Amino acid sequence: MDVYSKHAASLKALQAYHGAACPLFVWNGINIPILPGSAVRGKDLGMGGFKLRSDLKFTVNVSDLQSLAGGGPQLKQIITYLGDPYRIDSIEKFEGGLLQRFECNDPSQGI
């Protein structure tokens, strides 16, 4: 078993372990299990005052997306995590095609 298959299987085992408490994000009203990386919300002081800063990173098993319309969430679409909206800014596909890492920001941040 290669490292990516092992990582995907481990993510499935973690999801099973957490059961109903498994971390999720919501896309088009569908709950999708994830392995959260980090979620940051706050304000940064910049020229002209404070601006909202919001970042979210997480990993998804591709098998959890395959049955979804269009293969699941796409770039620039809005998802919800812990009640907060985020815009998908990048989707990294791991070798082997079993995992994807999403990086998201607050929808009001510059594109």
PDB file of N, CA and C in Angstrom:
ATOM      1  N   MET A   1       0.852  -1.177   0.000  1.00  0.00           N
ATOM      2  CA  MET A   1       0.000   0.000   0.000  1.00  0.00           C
ATOM      3  C   MET A   1       0.899   1.241   0.000  1.00  0.00           C
ATOM      4  N   ASP A   2       0.653   2.167  -0.953  1.00  0.00           N
ATOM      5  CA  ASP A   2       1.474   3.377  -1.016  1.00  0.00           C
ATOM      6  C   ASP A   2       1.052   4.365   0.076  1.00  0.00           C
ATOM      7  N   VAL A   3       1.840   5.387   0.278  1.00  0.00           N
ATOM      8  CA  VAL A   3       1.618   6.340   1.361  1.00  0.00           C
ATOM      9  C   VAL A   3       0.280   7.075   1.199  1.00  0.00           C
ATOM     10  N   TYR A   4      -0.137   7.360  -0.038  1.00  0.00           N
ATOM     11  CA  TYR A   4      -1.390   8.086  -0.247  1.00  0.00           C
ATOM     12  C   TYR A   4      -2.598   7.201   0.064  1.00  0.00           C
ATOM     13  N   SER A   5      -2.528   5.951  -0.295  1.00  0.00           N
ATOM     14  CA  SER A   5      -3.607   5.014   0.041  1.00  0.00           C
ATOM     15  C   SER A   5      -3.707   4.848   1.552  1.00  0.00           C
ATOM     16  N   LYS A   6      -2.544   4.794   2.201  1.00  0.00           N
ATOM     17  CA  LYS A   6      -2.524   4.656   3.665  1.00  0.00           C
ATOM     18  C   LYS A   6      -3.112   5.905   4.328  1.00  0.00           C
ATOM     19  N   HIS A   7      -2.760   7.075   3.799  1.00  0.00           N
ATOM     20  CA  HIS A   7      -3.290   8.336   4.327  1.00  0.00           C
ATOM     21  C   HIS A   7      -4.812   8.388   4.150  1.00  0.00           C
ATOM     22  N   ALA A   8      -5.315   8.006   2.980  1.00  0.00           N
ATOM     23  CA  ALA A   8      -6.765   8.005   2.718  1.00  0.00           C
ATOM     24  C   ALA A   8      -7.483   7.025   3.640  1.00  0.00           C
ATOM     25  N   ALA A   9      -6.900   5.842   3.841  1.00  0.00           N
ATOM     26  CA  ALA A   9      -7.501   4.847   4.733  1.00  0.00           C
ATOM     27  C   ALA A   9      -7.497   5.347   6.178  1.00  0.00           C
ATOM     28  N   SER A  10      -6.435   6.020   6.576  1.00  0.00           N
ATOM     29  CA  SER A  10      -6.357   6.580   7.932  1.00  0.00           C
ATOM     30  C   SER A  10      -7.406   7.663   8.135  1.00  0.00           C
ATOM     31  N   LEU A  11      -7.640   8.484   7.107  1.00  0.00           N
ATOM     32  CA  LEU A  11      -8.660   9.520   7.202  1.00  0.00           C
ATOM     33  C   LEU A  11     -10.041   8.887   7.365  1.00  0.00           C
ATOM     34  N   LYS A  12     -10.320   7.818   6.628  1.00  0.00           N
ATOM     35  CA  LYS A  12     -11.595   7.099   6.771  1.00  0.00           C
ATOM     36  C   LYS A  12     -11.733   6.524   8.188  1.00  0.00           C
ATOM     37  N   ALA A  13     -10.639   5.990   8.736  1.00  0.00           N
ATOM     38  CA  ALA A  13     -10.669   5.438  10.090  1.00  0.00           C
ATOM     39  C   ALA A  13     -10.951   6.532  11.119  1.00  0.00           C
ATOM     40  N   LEU A  14     -10.353   7.723  10.948  1.00  0.00           N
ATOM     41  CA  LEU A  14     -10.615   8.841  11.845  1.00  0.00           C
ATOM     42  C   LEU A  14     -12.077   9.279  11.762  1.00  0.00           C
ATOM     43  N   GLN A  15     -12.617   9.310  10.548  1.00  0.00           N
ATOM     44  CA  GLN A  15     -14.023   9.681  10.376  1.00  0.00           C
ATOM     45  C   GLN A  15     -14.931   8.687  11.092  1.00  0.00           C
ATOM     46  N   ALA A  16     -14.634   7.403  10.958  1.00  0.00           N
ATOM     47  CA  ALA A  16     -15.429   6.367  11.615  1.00  0.00           C
ATOM     48  C   ALA A  16     -15.314   6.492  13.132  1.00  0.00           C
ATOM     49  N   TYR A  17     -14.120   6.784  13.629  1.00  0.00           N
ATOM     50  CA  TYR A  17     -13.883   6.933  15.063  1.00  0.00           C
ATOM     51  C   TYR A  17     -14.725   8.080  15.639  1.00  0.00           C
ATOM     52  N   HIS A  18     -14.776   9.202  14.912  1.00  0.00           N
ATOM     53  CA  HIS A  18     -15.525  10.366  15.383  1.00  0.00           C
ATOM     54  C   HIS A  18     -17.036  10.200  15.211  1.00  0.00           C
ATOM     55  N   GLY A  19     -17.457   9.341  14.300  1.00  0.00           N
ATOM     56  CA  GLY A  19     -18.890   9.103  14.090  1.00  0.00           C
ATOM     57  C   GLY A  19     -19.646  10.380  13.814  1.00  0.00           C
ATOM     58  N   ALA A  20     -20.712  10.607  14.565  1.00  0.00           N
ATOM     59  CA  ALA A  20     -21.562  11.790  14.364  1.00  0.00           C
ATOM     60  C   ALA A  20     -20.817  13.091  14.671  1.00  0.00           C
ATOM     61  N   ALA A  21     -19.724  13.018  15.418  1.00  0.00           N
ATOM     62  CA  ALA A  21     -18.951  14.214  15.763  1.00  0.00           C
ATOM     63  C   ALA A  21     -17.846  14.502  14.750  1.00  0.00           C
ATOM     64  N   CYS A  22     -17.827  13.760  13.644  1.00  0.00           N
ATOM     65  CA  CYS A  22     -16.802  13.953  12.615  1.00  0.00           C
ATOM     66  C   CYS A  22     -16.878  15.384  12.069  1.00  0.00           C
ATOM     67  N   PRO A  23     -15.744  16.071  11.962  1.00  0.00           N
ATOM     68  CA  PRO A  23     -15.758  17.418  11.394  1.00  0.00           C
ATOM     69  C   PRO A  23     -16.311  17.401   9.965  1.00  0.00           C
ATOM     70  N   LEU A  24     -17.110  18.418   9.649  1.00  0.00           N
ATOM     71  CA  LEU A  24     -17.777  18.507   8.346  1.00  0.00           C
ATOM     72  C   LEU A  24     -17.687  19.922   7.800  1.00  0.00           C
ATOM     73  N   PHE A  25     -17.828  20.039   6.480  1.00  0.00           N
ATOM     74  CA  PHE A  25     -18.158  21.321   5.893  1.00  0.00           C
ATOM     75  C   PHE A  25     -19.418  21.114   5.068  1.00  0.00           C
ATOM     76  N   VAL A  26     -20.101  22.203   4.756  1.00  0.00           N
ATOM     77  CA  VAL A  26     -21.370  22.130   4.037  1.00  0.00           C
ATOM     78  C   VAL A  26     -21.207  22.782   2.671  1.00  0.00           C
ATOM     79  N   TRP A  27     -21.613  22.056   1.638  1.00  0.00           N
ATOM     80  CA  TRP A  27     -21.591  22.556   0.264  1.00  0.00           C
ATOM     81  C   TRP A  27     -22.928  22.199  -0.377  1.00  0.00           C
ATOM     82  N   ASN A  28     -23.627  23.191  -0.887  1.00  0.00           N
ATOM     83  CA  ASN A  28     -24.941  22.968  -1.508  1.00  0.00           C
ATOM     84  C   ASN A  28     -25.875  22.167  -0.604  1.00  0.00           C
ATOM     85  N   GLY A  29     -25.808  22.423   0.694  1.00  0.00           N
ATOM     86  CA  GLY A  29     -26.676  21.740   1.643  1.00  0.00           C
ATOM     87  C   GLY A  29     -26.255  20.320   1.984  1.00  0.00           C
ATOM     88  N   ILE A  30     -25.091  19.891   1.510  1.00  0.00           N
ATOM     89  CA  ILE A  30     -24.592  18.532   1.737  1.00  0.00           C
ATOM     90  C   ILE A  30     -23.447  18.583   2.745  1.00  0.00           C
ATOM     91  N   ASN A  31     -23.522  17.752   3.783  1.00  0.00           N
ATOM     92  CA  ASN A  31     -22.435  17.638   4.757  1.00  0.00           C
ATOM     93  C   ASN A  31     -21.352  16.723   4.211  1.00  0.00           C
ATOM     94  N   ILE A  32     -20.112  17.199   4.209  1.00  0.00           N
ATOM     95  CA  ILE A  32     -18.982  16.437   3.678  1.00  0.00           C
ATOM     96  C   ILE A  32     -17.928  16.306   4.781  1.00  0.00           C
ATOM     97  N   PRO A  33     -17.539  15.062   5.142  1.00  0.00           N
ATOM     98  CA  PRO A  33     -16.542  14.873   6.205  1.00  0.00           C
ATOM     99  C   PRO A  33     -15.152  15.325   5.762  1.00  0.00           C
ATOM    100  N   ILE A  34     -14.403  15.861   6.722  1.00  0.00           N
ATOM    101  CA  ILE A  34     -13.067  16.384   6.425  1.00  0.00           C
ATOM    102  C   ILE A  34     -12.089  16.044   7.543  1.00  0.00           C
ATOM    103  N   LEU A  35     -10.823  16.271   7.258  1.00  0.00           N
ATOM    104  CA  LEU A  35      -9.777  16.317   8.269  1.00  0.00           C
ATOM    105  C   LEU A  35      -9.353  17.778   8.330  1.00  0.00           C
ATOM    106  N   PRO A  36      -9.822  18.526   9.359  1.00  0.00           N
ATOM    107  CA  PRO A  36      -9.497  19.947   9.409  1.00  0.00           C
ATOM    108  C   PRO A  36      -8.009  20.162   9.637  1.00  0.00           C
ATOM    109  N   GLY A  37      -7.488  21.204   8.995  1.00  0.00           N
ATOM    110  CA  GLY A  37      -6.110  21.592   9.208  1.00  0.00           C
ATOM    111  C   GLY A  37      -6.069  22.773  10.150  1.00  0.00           C
ATOM    112  N   SER A  38      -6.603  23.904   9.695  1.00  0.00           N
ATOM    113  CA  SER A  38      -6.645  25.091  10.532  1.00  0.00           C
ATOM    114  C   SER A  38      -7.779  25.988  10.071  1.00  0.00           C
ATOM    115  N   ALA A  39      -8.317  26.742  11.001  1.00  0.00           N
ATOM    116  CA  ALA A  39      -9.342  27.736  10.706  1.00  0.00           C
ATOM    117  C   ALA A  39      -9.000  28.978  11.509  1.00  0.00           C
ATOM    118  N   VAL A  40      -8.813  30.093  10.822  1.00  0.00           N
ATOM    119  CA  VAL A  40      -8.432  31.344  11.460  1.00  0.00           C
ATOM    120  C   VAL A  40      -9.429  32.418  11.055  1.00  0.00           C
ATOM    121  N   ARG A  41      -9.932  33.146  12.027  1.00  0.00           N
ATOM    122  CA  ARG A  41     -10.788  34.299  11.754  1.00  0.00           C
ATOM    123  C   ARG A  41     -10.298  35.435  12.633  1.00  0.00           C
ATOM    124  N   GLY A  42     -10.195  36.607  12.069  1.00  0.00           N
ATOM    125  CA  GLY A  42      -9.763  37.753  12.852  1.00  0.00           C
ATOM    126  C   GLY A  42      -9.646  38.979  11.975  1.00  0.00           C
ATOM    127  N   LYS A  43      -8.942  39.978  12.484  1.00  0.00           N
ATOM    128  CA  LYS A  43      -8.752  41.226  11.752  1.00  0.00           C
ATOM    129  C   LYS A  43      -7.271  41.534  11.682  1.00  0.00           C
ATOM    130  N   ASP A  44      -6.854  42.091  10.555  1.00  0.00           N
ATOM    131  CA  ASP A  44      -5.486  42.564  10.384  1.00  0.00           C
ATOM    132  C   ASP A  44      -5.531  44.075  10.213  1.00  0.00           C
ATOM    133  N   LEU A  45      -4.572  44.766  10.800  1.00  0.00           N
ATOM    134  CA  LEU A  45      -4.474  46.203  10.625  1.00  0.00           C
ATOM    135  C   LEU A  45      -3.665  46.471   9.368  1.00  0.00           C
ATOM    136  N   GLY A  46      -4.257  47.159   8.440  1.00  0.00           N
ATOM    137  CA  GLY A  46      -3.575  47.497   7.196  1.00  0.00           C
ATOM    138  C   GLY A  46      -3.765  48.969   6.899  1.00  0.00           C
ATOM    139  N   MET A  47      -3.280  49.392   5.744  1.00  0.00           N
ATOM    140  CA  MET A  47      -3.492  50.778   5.339  1.00  0.00           C
ATOM    141  C   MET A  47      -4.991  51.023   5.239  1.00  0.00           C
ATOM    142  N   GLY A  48      -5.459  52.064   5.870  1.00  0.00           N
ATOM    143  CA  GLY A  48      -6.881  52.382   5.826  1.00  0.00           C
ATOM    144  C   GLY A  48      -7.683  51.753   6.950  1.00  0.00           C
ATOM    145  N   GLY A  49      -7.049  51.018   7.839  1.00  0.00           N
ATOM    146  CA  GLY A  49      -7.772  50.447   8.974  1.00  0.00           C
ATOM    147  C   GLY A  49      -7.726  48.935   9.001  1.00  0.00           C
ATOM    148  N   PHE A  50      -8.680  48.358   9.710  1.00  0.00           N
ATOM    149  CA  PHE A  50      -8.729  46.914   9.881  1.00  0.00           C
ATOM    150  C   PHE A  50      -9.429  46.255   8.706  1.00  0.00           C
ATOM    151  N   LYS A  51      -8.977  45.056   8.359  1.00  0.00           N
ATOM    152  CA  LYS A  51      -9.676  44.266   7.346  1.00  0.00           C
ATOM    153  C   LYS A  51      -9.818  42.846   7.879  1.00  0.00           C
ATOM    154  N   LEU A  52     -10.885  42.205   7.472  1.00  0.00           N
ATOM    155  CA  LEU A  52     -11.172  40.854   7.906  1.00  0.00           C
ATOM    156  C   LEU A  52     -10.151  39.881   7.330  1.00  0.00           C
ATOM    157  N   ARG A  53      -9.678  38.975   8.177  1.00  0.00           N
ATOM    158  CA  ARG A  53      -8.787  37.911   7.721  1.00  0.00           C
ATOM    159  C   ARG A  53      -9.415  36.586   8.125  1.00  0.00           C
ATOM    160  N   SER A  54      -9.539  35.712   7.165  1.00  0.00           N
ATOM    161  CA  SER A  54     -10.188  34.445   7.433  1.00  0.00           C
ATOM    162  C   SER A  54      -9.596  33.391   6.517  1.00  0.00           C
ATOM    163  N   ASP A  55      -9.067  32.336   7.092  1.00  0.00           N
ATOM    164  CA  ASP A  55      -8.454  31.259   6.318  1.00  0.00           C
ATOM    165  C   ASP A  55      -8.925  29.915   6.851  1.00  0.00           C
ATOM    166  N   LEU A  56      -9.098  28.968   5.951  1.00  0.00           N
ATOM    167  CA  LEU A  56      -9.492  27.608   6.319  1.00  0.00           C
ATOM    168  C   LEU A  56      -8.744  26.639   5.417  1.00  0.00           C
ATOM    169  N   LYS A  57      -8.160  25.602   6.019  1.00  0.00           N
ATOM    170  CA  LYS A  57      -7.468  24.550   5.265  1.00  0.00           C
ATOM    171  C   LYS A  57      -7.953  23.209   5.782  1.00  0.00           C
ATOM    172  N   PHE A  58      -8.255  22.283   4.863  1.00  0.00           N
ATOM    173  CA  PHE A  58      -8.703  20.947   5.260  1.00  0.00           C
ATOM    174  C   PHE A  58      -8.451  19.956   4.136  1.00  0.00           C
ATOM    175  N   THR A  59      -8.491  18.661   4.497  1.00  0.00           N
ATOM    176  CA  THR A  59      -8.282  17.568   3.549  1.00  0.00           C
ATOM    177  C   THR A  59      -9.553  16.740   3.453  1.00  0.00           C
ATOM    178  N   VAL A  60      -9.843  16.288   2.227  1.00  0.00           N
ATOM    179  CA  VAL A  60     -11.046  15.496   1.947  1.00  0.00           C
ATOM    180  C   VAL A  60     -10.643  14.217   1.216  1.00  0.00           C
ATOM    181  N   ASN A  61     -11.310  13.122   1.549  1.00  0.00           N
ATOM    182  CA  ASN A  61     -11.181  11.888   0.771  1.00  0.00           C
ATOM    183  C   ASN A  61     -11.963  12.083  -0.522  1.00  0.00           C
ATOM    184  N   VAL A  62     -11.348  11.859  -1.661  1.00  0.00           N
ATOM    185  CA  VAL A  62     -12.025  12.015  -2.948  1.00  0.00           C
ATOM    186  C   VAL A  62     -13.253  11.103  -3.022  1.00  0.00           C
ATOM    187  N   SER A  63     -13.204   9.964  -2.354  1.00  0.00           N
ATOM    188  CA  SER A  63     -14.350   9.046  -2.365  1.00  0.00           C
ATOM    189  C   SER A  63     -15.601   9.697  -1.772  1.00  0.00           C
ATOM    190  N   ASP A  64     -15.429  10.714  -0.900  1.00  0.00           N
ATOM    191  CA  ASP A  64     -16.569  11.416  -0.322  1.00  0.00           C
ATOM    192  C   ASP A  64     -17.150  12.454  -1.283  1.00  0.00           C
ATOM    193  N   LEU A  65     -16.453  12.719  -2.389  1.00  0.00           N
ATOM    194  CA  LEU A  65     -16.902  13.721  -3.352  1.00  0.00           C
ATOM    195  C   LEU A  65     -17.429  13.106  -4.649  1.00  0.00           C
ATOM    196  N   GLN A  66     -17.061  11.869  -4.935  1.00  0.00           N
ATOM    197  CA  GLN A  66     -17.331  11.275  -6.243  1.00  0.00           C
ATOM    198  C   GLN A  66     -18.810  11.197  -6.604  1.00  0.00           C
ATOM    199  N   SER A  67     -19.680  11.003  -5.632  1.00  0.00           N
ATOM    200  CA  SER A  67     -21.104  10.870  -5.941  1.00  0.00           C
ATOM    201  C   SER A  67     -21.806  12.227  -6.039  1.00  0.00           C
ATOM    202  N   LEU A  68     -21.088  13.313  -5.784  1.00  0.00           N
ATOM    203  CA  LEU A  68     -21.690  14.641  -5.801  1.00  0.00           C
ATOM    204  C   LEU A  68     -21.706  15.223  -7.207  1.00  0.00           C
ATOM    205  N   ALA A  69     -22.680  16.063  -7.482  1.00  0.00           N
ATOM    206  CA  ALA A  69     -22.804  16.708  -8.792  1.00  0.00           C
ATOM    207  C   ALA A  69     -21.515  17.439  -9.141  1.00  0.00           C
ATOM    208  N   GLY A  70     -21.001  17.215 -10.333  1.00  0.00           N
ATOM    209  CA  GLY A  70     -19.792  17.881 -10.786  1.00  0.00           C
ATOM    210  C   GLY A  70     -18.543  17.475 -10.044  1.00  0.00           C
ATOM    211  N   GLY A  71     -18.605  16.399  -9.261  1.00  0.00           N
ATOM    212  CA  GLY A  71     -17.436  15.951  -8.512  1.00  0.00           C
ATOM    213  C   GLY A  71     -17.207  16.722  -7.231  1.00  0.00           C
ATOM    214  N   GLY A  72     -18.208  17.506  -6.812  1.00  0.00           N
ATOM    215  CA  GLY A  72     -18.095  18.234  -5.557  1.00  0.00           C
ATOM    216  C   GLY A  72     -17.727  19.690  -5.739  1.00  0.00           C
ATOM    217  N   PRO A  73     -17.335  20.341  -4.643  1.00  0.00           N
ATOM    218  CA  PRO A  73     -17.042  21.774  -4.662  1.00  0.00           C
ATOM    219  C   PRO A  73     -15.920  22.126  -5.634  1.00  0.00           C
ATOM    220  N   GLN A  74     -16.043  23.296  -6.229  1.00  0.00           N
ATOM    221  CA  GLN A  74     -15.063  23.788  -7.200  1.00  0.00           C
ATOM    222  C   GLN A  74     -14.517  25.142  -6.741  1.00  0.00           C
ATOM    223  N   LEU A  75     -13.450  25.586  -7.403  1.00  0.00           N
ATOM    224  CA  LEU A  75     -12.843  26.879  -7.091  1.00  0.00           C
ATOM    225  C   LEU A  75     -13.873  27.996  -7.117  1.00  0.00           C
ATOM    226  N   LYS A  76     -13.735  28.931  -6.210  1.00  0.00           N
ATOM    227  CA  LYS A  76     -14.544  30.143  -6.066  1.00  0.00           C
ATOM    228  C   LYS A  76     -15.951  29.893  -5.548  1.00  0.00           C
ATOM    229  N   GLN A  77     -16.314  28.634  -5.292  1.00  0.00           N
ATOM    230  CA  GLN A  77     -17.622  28.361  -4.705  1.00  0.00           C
ATOM    231  C   GLN A  77     -17.570  28.603  -3.200  1.00  0.00           C
ATOM    232  N   ILE A  78     -18.745  28.781  -2.607  1.00  0.00           N
ATOM    233  CA  ILE A  78     -18.850  29.070  -1.177  1.00  0.00           C
ATOM    234  C   ILE A  78     -19.242  27.805  -0.425  1.00  0.00           C
ATOM    235  N   ILE A  79     -18.535  27.566   0.674  1.00  0.00           N
ATOM    236  CA  ILE A  79     -18.845  26.461   1.582  1.00  0.00           C
ATOM    237  C   ILE A  79     -19.056  27.058   2.974  1.00  0.00           C
ATOM    238  N   THR A  80     -19.529  26.238   3.895  1.00  0.00           N
ATOM    239  CA  THR A  80     -19.708  26.672   5.284  1.00  0.00           C
ATOM    240  C   THR A  80     -18.970  25.697   6.196  1.00  0.00           C
ATOM    241  N   TYR A  81     -18.231  26.248   7.154  1.00  0.00           N
ATOM    242  CA  TYR A  81     -17.535  25.445   8.150  1.00  0.00           C
ATOM    243  C   TYR A  81     -17.773  26.098   9.506  1.00  0.00           C
ATOM    244  N   LEU A  82     -18.289  25.329  10.455  1.00  0.00           N
ATOM    245  CA  LEU A  82     -18.608  25.818  11.800  1.00  0.00           C
ATOM    246  C   LEU A  82     -19.476  27.079  11.742  1.00  0.00           C
ATOM    247  N   GLY A  83     -20.395  27.110  10.776  1.00  0.00           N
ATOM    248  CA  GLY A  83     -21.343  28.218  10.655  1.00  0.00           C
ATOM    249  C   GLY A  83     -20.836  29.431   9.907  1.00  0.00           C
ATOM    250  N   ASP A  84     -19.573  29.430   9.484  1.00  0.00           N
ATOM    251  CA  ASP A  84     -18.996  30.578   8.785  1.00  0.00           C
ATOM    252  C   ASP A  84     -18.805  30.273   7.304  1.00  0.00           C
ATOM    253  N   PRO A  85     -19.081  31.247   6.425  1.00  0.00           N
ATOM    254  CA  PRO A  85     -18.882  31.031   4.989  1.00  0.00           C
ATOM    255  C   PRO A  85     -17.411  31.205   4.602  1.00  0.00           C
ATOM    256  N   TYR A  86     -16.986  30.399   3.644  1.00  0.00           N
ATOM    257  CA  TYR A  86     -15.638  30.491   3.081  1.00  0.00           C
ATOM    258  C   TYR A  86     -15.721  30.310   1.569  1.00  0.00           C
ATOM    259  N   ARG A  87     -14.814  30.981   0.848  1.00  0.00           N
ATOM    260  CA  ARG A  87     -14.692  30.810  -0.606  1.00  0.00           C
ATOM    261  C   ARG A  87     -13.496  29.901  -0.881  1.00  0.00           C
ATOM    262  N   ILE A  88     -13.670  28.923  -1.748  1.00  0.00           N
ATOM    263  CA  ILE A  88     -12.580  28.000  -2.095  1.00  0.00           C
ATOM    264  C   ILE A  88     -11.611  28.724  -3.024  1.00  0.00           C
ATOM    265  N   ASP A  89     -10.370  28.883  -2.574  1.00  0.00           N
ATOM    266  CA  ASP A  89      -9.357  29.573  -3.372  1.00  0.00           C
ATOM    267  C   ASP A  89      -8.365  28.636  -4.034  1.00  0.00           C
ATOM    268  N   SER A  90      -8.185  27.435  -3.498  1.00  0.00           N
ATOM    269  CA  SER A  90      -7.326  26.459  -4.176  1.00  0.00           C
ATOM    270  C   SER A  90      -7.732  25.048  -3.767  1.00  0.00           C
ATOM    271  N   ILE A  91      -7.529  24.131  -4.703  1.00  0.00           N
ATOM    272  CA  ILE A  91      -7.768  22.706  -4.455  1.00  0.00           C
ATOM    273  C   ILE A  91      -6.529  21.970  -4.924  1.00  0.00           C
ATOM    274  N   GLU A  92      -5.822  21.380  -3.978  1.00  0.00           N
ATOM    275  CA  GLU A  92      -4.605  20.629  -4.291  1.00  0.00           C
ATOM    276  C   GLU A  92      -4.957  19.149  -4.385  1.00  0.00           C
ATOM    277  N   LYS A  93      -4.620  18.533  -5.504  1.00  0.00           N
ATOM    278  CA  LYS A  93      -4.896  17.109  -5.700  1.00  0.00           C
ATOM    279  C   LYS A  93      -3.635  16.321  -5.399  1.00  0.00           C
ATOM    280  N   PHE A  94      -3.756  15.381  -4.458  1.00  0.00           N
ATOM    281  CA  PHE A  94      -2.618  14.562  -4.068  1.00  0.00           C
ATOM    282  C   PHE A  94      -2.349  13.496  -5.128  1.00  0.00           C
ATOM    283  N   GLU A  95      -1.108  13.078  -5.211  1.00  0.00           N
ATOM    284  CA  GLU A  95      -0.737  11.977  -6.115  1.00  0.00           C
ATOM    285  C   GLU A  95      -1.575  10.754  -5.759  1.00  0.00           C
ATOM    286  N   GLY A  96      -2.010  10.033  -6.766  1.00  0.00           N
ATOM    287  CA  GLY A  96      -2.834   8.857  -6.546  1.00  0.00           C
ATOM    288  C   GLY A  96      -4.318   9.157  -6.633  1.00  0.00           C
ATOM    289  N   GLY A  97      -4.688  10.445  -6.585  1.00  0.00           N
ATOM    290  CA  GLY A  97      -6.069  10.847  -6.765  1.00  0.00           C
ATOM    291  C   GLY A  97      -7.011  10.490  -5.635  1.00  0.00           C
ATOM    292  N   LEU A  98      -6.498  10.191  -4.430  1.00  0.00           N
ATOM    293  CA  LEU A  98      -7.355   9.763  -3.333  1.00  0.00           C
ATOM    294  C   LEU A  98      -7.732  10.888  -2.373  1.00  0.00           C
ATOM    295  N   LEU A  99      -6.930  11.944  -2.340  1.00  0.00           N
ATOM    296  CA  LEU A  99      -7.140  13.039  -1.397  1.00  0.00           C
ATOM    297  C   LEU A  99      -7.064  14.378  -2.108  1.00  0.00           C
ATOM    298  N   GLN A 100      -7.758  15.360  -1.536  1.00  0.00           N
ATOM    299  CA  GLN A 100      -7.654  16.739  -1.998  1.00  0.00           C
ATOM    300  C   GLN A 100      -7.535  17.641  -0.784  1.00  0.00           C
ATOM    301  N   ARG A 101      -6.705  18.675  -0.903  1.00  0.00           N
ATOM    302  CA  ARG A 101      -6.575  19.672   0.160  1.00  0.00           C
ATOM    303  C   ARG A 101      -7.184  20.976  -0.347  1.00  0.00           C
ATOM    304  N   PHE A 102      -8.088  21.536   0.443  1.00  0.00           N
ATOM    305  CA  PHE A 102      -8.765  22.771   0.102  1.00  0.00           C
ATOM    306  C   PHE A 102      -8.180  23.904   0.933  1.00  0.00           C
ATOM    307  N   GLU A 103      -7.988  25.055   0.301  1.00  0.00           N
ATOM    308  CA  GLU A 103      -7.605  26.267   1.005  1.00  0.00           C
ATOM    309  C   GLU A 103      -8.661  27.316   0.683  1.00  0.00           C
ATOM    310  N   CYS A 104      -9.232  27.897   1.724  1.00  0.00           N
ATOM    311  CA  CYS A 104     -10.373  28.793   1.581  1.00  0.00           C
ATOM    312  C   CYS A 104     -10.125  30.096   2.346  1.00  0.00           C
ATOM    313  N   ASN A 105     -10.858  31.128   1.944  1.00  0.00           N
ATOM    314  CA  ASN A 105     -10.795  32.432   2.608  1.00  0.00           C
ATOM    315  C   ASN A 105     -12.198  32.979   2.776  1.00  0.00           C
ATOM    316  N   ASP A 106     -12.295  34.067   3.532  1.00  0.00           N
ATOM    317  CA  ASP A 106     -13.570  34.744   3.674  1.00  0.00           C
ATOM    318  C   ASP A 106     -14.018  35.258   2.305  1.00  0.00           C
ATOM    319  N   PRO A 107     -15.289  35.105   1.950  1.00  0.00           N
ATOM    320  CA  PRO A 107     -15.756  35.552   0.634  1.00  0.00           C
ATOM    321  C   PRO A 107     -15.574  37.049   0.386  1.00  0.00           C
ATOM    322  N   SER A 108     -15.467  37.857   1.441  1.00  0.00           N
ATOM    323  CA  SER A 108     -15.315  39.303   1.249  1.00  0.00           C
ATOM    324  C   SER A 108     -13.864  39.722   1.008  1.00  0.00           C
ATOM    325  N   GLN A 109     -12.908  38.796   1.195  1.00  0.00           N
ATOM    326  CA  GLN A 109     -11.503  39.102   0.923  1.00  0.00           C
ATOM    327  C   GLN A 109     -11.302  39.188  -0.579  1.00  0.00           C
ATOM    328  N   GLY A 110     -10.317  39.953  -1.012  1.00  0.00           N
ATOM    329  CA  GLY A 110     -10.032  40.126  -2.436  1.00  0.00           C
ATOM    330  C   GLY A 110      -9.774  38.804  -3.138  1.00  0.00           C
ATOM    331  N   ILE A 111     -10.163  38.746  -4.387  1.00  0.00           N
ATOM    332  CA  ILE A 111     -10.024  37.502  -5.161  1.00  0.00           C
ATOM    333  C   ILE A 111      -8.668  37.439  -5.810  1.00  0.00           C
TER     334      ILE A 111
END
